[in-house]
């Protein structure tokens, strides 16, 4: 009986100390491309997306994306506005647009044993219009849900 009681005590202590941190804990925004009729549009131009850091250097977020309509980009934790450079290439021709995403950062706490995370509320978006016709916010809440589309992207279609 003592052995059983000791075993159950150890099991309870171990089971109470386990933490359920989310396995999929990436906080990112999802973009879906549409044509002017509102139909989903697979990109035929190759798209690369860069983010500009405060020190002026660029970091590559999406490299040579083509043939799909939906893509995912991470969100910064410390800037009220993210600056993204969308580079569209078609053969030797390259066209770039800049997209500014304004957001509020909301600290998200699960447990002291889990990594610190931030959720976001999207508050605005604007862009240049060289290749992009417009960018529209579809869903303002950015969290762990990887299925939510946050932005509708309307590229200009070449003739």
Tab-separated table of C-alpha atoms in Angstrom:
chain	number	residue	atom	x	y	z
A	1	UNK	CA	0.000	0.000	0.000
A	2	UNK	CA	2.863	2.373	0.806
A	3	UNK	CA	4.437	1.722	-2.570
A	4	UNK	CA	1.171	2.457	-4.319
A	5	UNK	CA	0.703	5.672	-2.326
A	6	UNK	CA	4.297	6.775	-3.075
A	7	UNK	CA	3.843	5.981	-6.770
A	8	UNK	CA	0.582	7.948	-6.962
A	9	UNK	CA	2.214	10.911	-5.193
A	10	UNK	CA	5.043	10.992	-7.727
A	11	UNK	CA	2.599	10.698	-10.632
A	12	UNK	CA	0.479	13.573	-9.300
A	13	UNK	CA	3.504	15.819	-8.776
A	14	UNK	CA	4.840	15.125	-12.256
A	15	UNK	CA	1.456	15.521	-13.933
A	16	UNK	CA	0.763	18.812	-12.156
A	17	UNK	CA	4.047	20.319	-13.321
A	18	UNK	CA	3.502	19.663	-17.023
A	19	UNK	CA	2.656	22.729	-19.112
A	20	UNK	CA	0.582	22.693	-22.268
A	21	UNK	CA	2.290	25.304	-24.438
A	22	UNK	CA	0.698	25.460	-27.889
A	23	UNK	CA	2.481	23.296	-30.431
A	24	UNK	CA	1.633	25.597	-33.324
A	25	UNK	CA	2.313	29.024	-31.884
A	26	UNK	CA	3.221	31.131	-34.900
A	27	UNK	CA	1.527	34.513	-35.071
A	28	UNK	CA	1.396	35.640	-38.707
A	29	UNK	CA	-0.849	37.318	-41.255
A	30	UNK	CA	-2.336	35.512	-44.247
A	31	UNK	CA	-2.787	37.157	-47.638
A	32	UNK	CA	-5.024	35.958	-50.470
A	33	UNK	CA	-4.837	37.346	-54.015
A	34	UNK	CA	-7.967	38.240	-55.969
A	35	UNK	CA	-8.703	39.661	-59.390
A	36	UNK	CA	-11.017	42.641	-59.967
A	37	UNK	CA	-14.042	40.289	-60.272
A	38	UNK	CA	-13.441	38.930	-56.770
A	39	UNK	CA	-12.187	35.527	-57.953
A	40	UNK	CA	-9.166	33.935	-56.278
A	41	UNK	CA	-6.052	34.627	-58.355
A	42	UNK	CA	-2.923	32.476	-58.550
A	43	UNK	CA	0.114	34.690	-59.028
A	44	UNK	CA	1.873	34.285	-62.371
A	45	UNK	CA	4.606	36.800	-61.510
A	46	UNK	CA	7.246	35.715	-58.998
A	47	UNK	CA	6.770	37.507	-55.669
A	48	UNK	CA	9.398	38.158	-53.021
A	49	UNK	CA	8.615	40.168	-49.889
A	50	UNK	CA	11.140	42.061	-47.784
A	51	UNK	CA	10.728	43.856	-44.488
A	52	UNK	CA	12.761	46.899	-43.614
A	53	UNK	CA	14.365	46.886	-40.175
A	54	UNK	CA	14.941	50.008	-38.086
A	55	UNK	CA	18.676	49.954	-38.865
A	56	UNK	CA	17.838	50.253	-42.578
A	57	UNK	CA	18.695	46.670	-43.585
A	58	UNK	CA	16.205	44.371	-45.298
A	59	UNK	CA	15.168	40.877	-44.307
A	60	UNK	CA	13.608	38.408	-46.748
A	61	UNK	CA	10.185	37.139	-45.595
A	62	UNK	CA	8.911	35.403	-48.748
A	63	UNK	CA	11.193	34.158	-51.515
A	64	UNK	CA	10.146	33.522	-55.135
A	65	UNK	CA	6.492	32.768	-54.479
A	66	UNK	CA	4.548	31.873	-57.633
A	67	UNK	CA	1.583	29.758	-58.762
A	68	UNK	CA	-0.514	30.058	-55.605
A	69	UNK	CA	-3.115	32.497	-54.304
A	70	UNK	CA	-2.403	32.471	-50.550
A	71	UNK	CA	0.743	33.213	-48.571
A	72	UNK	CA	1.756	33.949	-44.971
A	73	UNK	CA	3.963	36.708	-43.578
A	74	UNK	CA	5.171	37.192	-39.991
A	75	UNK	CA	4.339	40.280	-37.931
A	76	UNK	CA	6.795	42.341	-35.883
A	77	UNK	CA	6.339	42.552	-32.120
A	78	UNK	CA	7.833	45.954	-31.448
A	79	UNK	CA	6.745	48.313	-34.226
A	80	UNK	CA	3.351	50.013	-34.486
A	81	UNK	CA	3.681	49.818	-38.285
A	82	UNK	CA	5.372	47.173	-40.468
A	83	UNK	CA	6.887	48.257	-43.791
A	84	UNK	CA	6.856	45.503	-46.420
A	85	UNK	CA	8.352	45.689	-49.907
A	86	UNK	CA	6.599	43.470	-52.466
A	87	UNK	CA	8.846	42.692	-55.449
A	88	UNK	CA	7.055	41.249	-58.497
A	89	UNK	CA	9.252	39.747	-61.269
A	90	UNK	CA	8.101	38.648	-64.694
A	91	UNK	CA	11.075	37.632	-66.814
A	92	UNK	CA	13.522	40.543	-66.656
A	93	UNK	CA	10.911	43.063	-65.534
A	94	UNK	CA	10.712	43.881	-61.815
A	95	UNK	CA	8.060	46.066	-60.212
A	96	UNK	CA	7.991	46.885	-56.494
A	97	UNK	CA	5.301	48.155	-54.184
A	98	UNK	CA	5.531	49.136	-50.539
A	99	UNK	CA	2.816	48.094	-48.082
A	100	UNK	CA	2.505	49.661	-44.624
A	101	UNK	CA	0.526	47.669	-42.039
A	102	UNK	CA	-0.531	49.507	-38.863
A	103	UNK	CA	-1.335	47.378	-35.827
A	104	UNK	CA	-1.701	47.268	-32.076
A	105	UNK	CA	0.430	44.682	-30.248
A	106	UNK	CA	-1.347	42.753	-27.484
A	107	UNK	CA	0.797	40.668	-25.087
A	108	UNK	CA	-0.483	37.092	-24.843
A	109	UNK	CA	0.317	35.048	-21.739
A	110	UNK	CA	-0.107	31.275	-21.539
A	111	UNK	CA	2.356	30.257	-18.836
A	112	UNK	CA	5.709	31.364	-17.479
A	113	UNK	CA	7.123	28.182	-19.029
A	114	UNK	CA	5.986	29.166	-22.551
A	115	UNK	CA	7.660	31.689	-24.857
A	116	UNK	CA	6.277	35.219	-24.765
A	117	UNK	CA	3.923	35.939	-27.653
A	118	UNK	CA	2.016	38.908	-28.988
A	119	UNK	CA	-1.326	38.894	-30.735
A	120	UNK	CA	-2.201	41.870	-32.944
A	121	UNK	CA	-5.144	43.988	-33.981
A	122	UNK	CA	-4.786	45.372	-37.496
A	123	UNK	CA	-5.765	49.050	-37.577
A	124	UNK	CA	-4.836	50.151	-41.089
A	125	UNK	CA	-3.109	49.340	-44.367
A	126	UNK	CA	-1.871	51.480	-47.258
A	127	UNK	CA	0.279	50.748	-50.286
A	128	UNK	CA	1.841	52.137	-53.408
A	129	UNK	CA	0.110	51.178	-56.655
A	130	UNK	CA	2.782	50.166	-59.173
A	131	UNK	CA	1.680	46.505	-59.419
A	132	UNK	CA	-0.871	46.426	-56.604
A	133	UNK	CA	-4.277	47.909	-57.227
A	134	UNK	CA	-5.190	47.713	-53.524
A	135	UNK	CA	-4.750	45.866	-50.238
A	136	UNK	CA	-7.803	45.431	-47.999
A	137	UNK	CA	-8.048	44.254	-44.390
A	138	UNK	CA	-10.468	41.301	-44.202
A	139	UNK	CA	-9.947	40.235	-40.561
A	140	UNK	CA	-8.357	42.495	-37.926
A	141	UNK	CA	-7.505	39.843	-35.314
A	142	UNK	CA	-4.083	38.164	-35.673
A	143	UNK	CA	-3.502	35.193	-33.344
A	144	UNK	CA	-2.610	31.494	-33.542
A	145	UNK	CA	-5.349	30.720	-36.089
A	146	UNK	CA	-3.428	29.906	-39.275
A	147	UNK	CA	-6.598	29.539	-41.382
A	148	UNK	CA	-7.820	33.131	-41.089
A	149	UNK	CA	-7.240	35.361	-44.122
A	150	UNK	CA	-6.265	38.821	-42.883
A	151	UNK	CA	-5.667	40.676	-46.153
A	152	UNK	CA	-7.135	40.632	-49.632
A	153	UNK	CA	-4.480	41.576	-52.184
A	154	UNK	CA	-5.596	42.888	-55.585
A	155	UNK	CA	-2.668	42.921	-58.051
A	156	UNK	CA	-3.054	44.669	-61.380
A	157	UNK	CA	-3.449	42.079	-64.137
A	158	UNK	CA	-1.138	42.453	-67.156
A	159	UNK	CA	-2.744	42.589	-70.573
